[in-house]
Amino acid sequence: MPRDSLITSENDIDVGLDLAEDEDVLASEEGHERERHRGKRRDGDREKRKREKRRRKEAHRAEEGEDEVQTRPERRERGKRKRAKNDQEAKGREKDEAEEQELEKLKEAVDDRKKLIQGLRGKPFPMKKKLVTLRESQEFVEKYEGALGKGKGRKLYAYKVMMTKKWMKFQRDFENFKTACIPWEMKIKEIESHFGSSVASYFIFLRWMYGINMILFGLTFGLVMVPEALMGRPYGSMPRKTVPRGEEASAMDFAVLWDFGGYAQYSVLFYGFYNNQRAIGWLKFRMPLSYFLVGVGTVAYSYMVVIRTMARNANESGVGDDNSFNFSWKMFTSWDYLIGNPETADNKFASITTSFKEAILEEQESHKDDNIHLTRFLRVLANFLVLCCLAGSGYLIYFVVRRSQKFALDGLENHTWWERNEVNMVMSLLGMFCPMLFDVISALENYHPRVALQWQLGRIFALFLGNLYTFIIALMDEINLKREEEKIIKFNITMWEVSLYNGTVSENSTAPSITIHPADVPRGPCWETMVGQEFVRLIISDTMTTYITLLIGDFLRAVLVRFLNYCWCWDLEAGFPSYSEFDVSGNVLGLIFNQGMIWMGAFYAPCLPALNVLRLHVSMYLQCWAVMCCNVPQERVFKASGSNNFYMAMLLVILFLSTLPAIYTIVTIPPSFDCGPFSGKNRMFDVIHETLESDFPAWFSKVFSYASNPGLVLPFILLMVLAIYYLQSTSKSYREANVELKKKLQTQNEENKRKNKRAALKAQMDLEEARKTASQTAEQQKNNNASLQDQEADEEEDFSSSQRLNHGKNGHHPPPTAGDRQLPASRAPAPRTYHHGNHGAPGYLPGFSRQSEPRMCRVPSLQRH
Amino acid sequence: MVSPAIALAFLPLLLTVIIKYRYYFVLLYRAVLVRTWKDCVTGLTREERAYQYVLTHATPGDPDSILDAFDVWCSKVEFISNIGPKKGKILDRLLMEQRPLTVLELGAHCGYSTVRIARSLPLGARLYSIEMDQRNAAIAEKIIRLAGFDDDTVELIVNPSDEVIPCLRSDYNLERLDFVFMDHWKKCYLPDLQMLEGSGLLGKGSMVLADNVLFPGAPKFLRYLRKSGLYEWKIHRATLEYSKGIRDGMAELVYLGIK
């Protein structure tokens, strides 16, 4: 932000330079400011001013045509000419001295201006004047800075100044260029100005996600898919790379391809296509090793990026506490300065006022706490309802997955499209509709909106997670089924091979070159490809649902509302259906879970990152368009400054939860025997062992085996844990110190405030007393017999003032505890009541003791809440 | 055929819609279904039924009891979109503060708001009430008389507002309107307001109060207010009369005059 403002302001100055045609205009604009500066160099002022004027005019004329650079030599030339003329005229050193003096003065003036520019921010000028002054001074400095150097150094100095200027300009341009290079920046800024930063934060998150997926895509595409496609064995050379004979007829049908069967299944997109050949092509590319390392690397990279971003965000957010100065925060920080749309500004204004009202109400409520049982009951009821809903959705998914297995056993061809896609449909629909229900249910609970949002996010999270894990559990069942099937098939294949071999041997022993087309070879079910396919289908259906919801729920609704509004009996735009709002939390969660599925499935379907990049790209454009076209700004526009790390934390949790099943399958389940890069091995990670043994020298594998010895690994882990513990405890102590310091600052502040107030009070009291004595003397002059009451009052006045003085003494050293601080507050009203009790005339005493004292006491108590 | 599981997945949506828009469903039931049913059964209009109820349950000559009877009927028996007790309080307060001498009411309906306004008028003030529908006007007349307001205080004009406003000055010798209350067709808010501006009846400090600007809503009216600098305006947010969950508002405009 400061960089931007700097750039614009400097640009403005450039413009201002061109615009400032004449000095007179400027002088009229801002006369006395210039006068003040000129007053410092009064002698010889007039002459110089004339010269200045001439010089400036000429310089300006030159600037109009050419560049600034060319004016400088000219000016210097003019200076020389002038000097020569002077020499001619006076032939003496006096003139030179005068010149020197003048230069000195000029330098002083320039320094003054520079100082002014630096300290301008703190000056108590109005903004307009500040701007004018800044422009003026910068112009001045720019004009005369180059002329300051002496003799030989002058040229160099001018050159240096020019170069720094150029360099700054270049830097500025480069910054602008860099900003222009950030993808979708303008779009996001526009959305931000219309919808506030919370909606924009979603898009920034989306962009960030896009970046990560680009890298994941680069890894899988560059190190797995392309090498296999270029250097691996071509399609049709092996059974695993060929569509089986039975499926050949329908392998190119769109319906089959859409389900990622047929030719799509037997391609580089899925695990099963890869061969277990150790090195492929002339590069001797270690395919299985690369496959494994890329799988591990994507996950590791994701962890690294997420954690790094979290740490950075945590640093940026600082240690602001939102709880202690509720009203001050609201007062000074609730405006979103990025809003550029009047309607959003209206909404923001309304939301700030309502938030104030709510906060005040809340403050009042917090003292009351009535009907707590009803609230508690309602909250428990709401949670119960949500749990029921979660259980219901979980059961529905389980039921559907079970049914789909039954369908799969029957043969998918016998069932309709609806039945085949039931699982994905149901999952998407539940994921879409249940959050709405949660939202409605949460109205029961009567939480503060911030808390309510967190609950809502937590519930949606639980729902998504439950659905995902139900899906995975069902998938595990299916994997086990497939492995049973695999065993049988493996046995059958050996029988088949034996019989084939026997047959050939018995028929003609001389020619064993009987070739069987790879499409005819029987093969195992390849559970890895099945898992990959499931995930790809899930992603596709999820994407489709998102887009269709967008088109129907937002676009169609907007169109209907807009055009039916002309002939409808109530106001559709402001009333019931209205335009939709952008649902930040739902969208963010959708994105996060989508990413989780990518992480889970990427190992078995290398095409997933590519698909996801595509999806994110499309959804960036589509959602940007949809937001601008058919959504309205939220009614409660809230700032998203703190939510970024919340998203990140959720992402981390999802990352962990999604790598869990992937790692579990990799570690515990043996790979299929006839498909994939690890076929024939006992476990997938054996590929590391194999590489170590065959590709590295013997000593290396020895070292590695030592290093992987539990005796070495365990102490290392222990050390790491200790280090983490140490770091955490130090950071904790730092945080505590911070809090301590903040408290100190706060108390000091309060102290100062109170001191000031007391001084003001005292001054006022003195004034009042003086006035009173004056009036009393007048009264005494008028009426000699002074009443008894007056004397009494005087005494009391003394008493109360001494009381107040006592407070003053109390306050000078910082009070150690809150209770001590409260002491004057509780004591202060006492003499006042005494006064009132004694005399029937409340107007007698000076008014301040009644008004300002309670206020003084309330200040700390308000801040403490 | 869609499988039952997919149909079940739509259950949360159904529940959401029902819970979220329950007030609107209740309103639909009370304002439309019950009304048509009763219309068919009794053969009377809704306003006539309300009048009968008020006649039997209120004390003649006592505006408060008439208003109470109306409120009870509208919240317990059937639904008529009167201004209602809550928003009525705002209206009362504004009238008390403003002390208007000439009041124009657009849309008397069955006289509830007329009685409400007339009740809190200062002495010597006069209320012109415009109602378009003949039958409603007859009932409003009866209600007003029942509340004890005579012709000097309340004058009921049976004509569409867009016909009456241009000739207010000539026919009724009006110079200036101190207070205008709008509660007729929401689409007529804007044209009527512009007509009032054009007729020159609004003076500096005249107040216009428009009911139901959020629900059913008068968006063009509000948009016009935002753009024209003629008024100092704000919206009193409240709920729809005799209903808790539907948000509604009254726009309070103070005419600043042309500078």
Tab-separated table of C-alpha atoms in Angstrom, chain B residues 10 54-55 57-58 88 111 126 151 210 214-215 258:
chain	number	residue	atom	x	y	z
B	10	PHE	CA	-32.706	-33.555	-1.577
B	54	VAL	CA	-64.474	-4.379	15.269
B	55	LEU	CA	-68.122	-3.390	15.568
B	57	HIS	CA	-65.598	-5.977	19.999
B	58	ALA	CA	-64.688	-2.304	20.306
B	88	GLY	CA	-47.600	2.463	14.425
B	111	GLY	CA	-59.297	3.067	8.274
B	126	ARG	CA	-56.904	18.249	9.309
B	151	ASP	CA	-65.646	15.674	8.901
B	210	ALA	CA	-43.709	5.558	3.392
B	214	LEU	CA	-38.667	-3.295	2.101
B	215	PHE	CA	-41.436	-5.845	1.970
B	258	ILE	CA	-34.987	23.088	-3.821
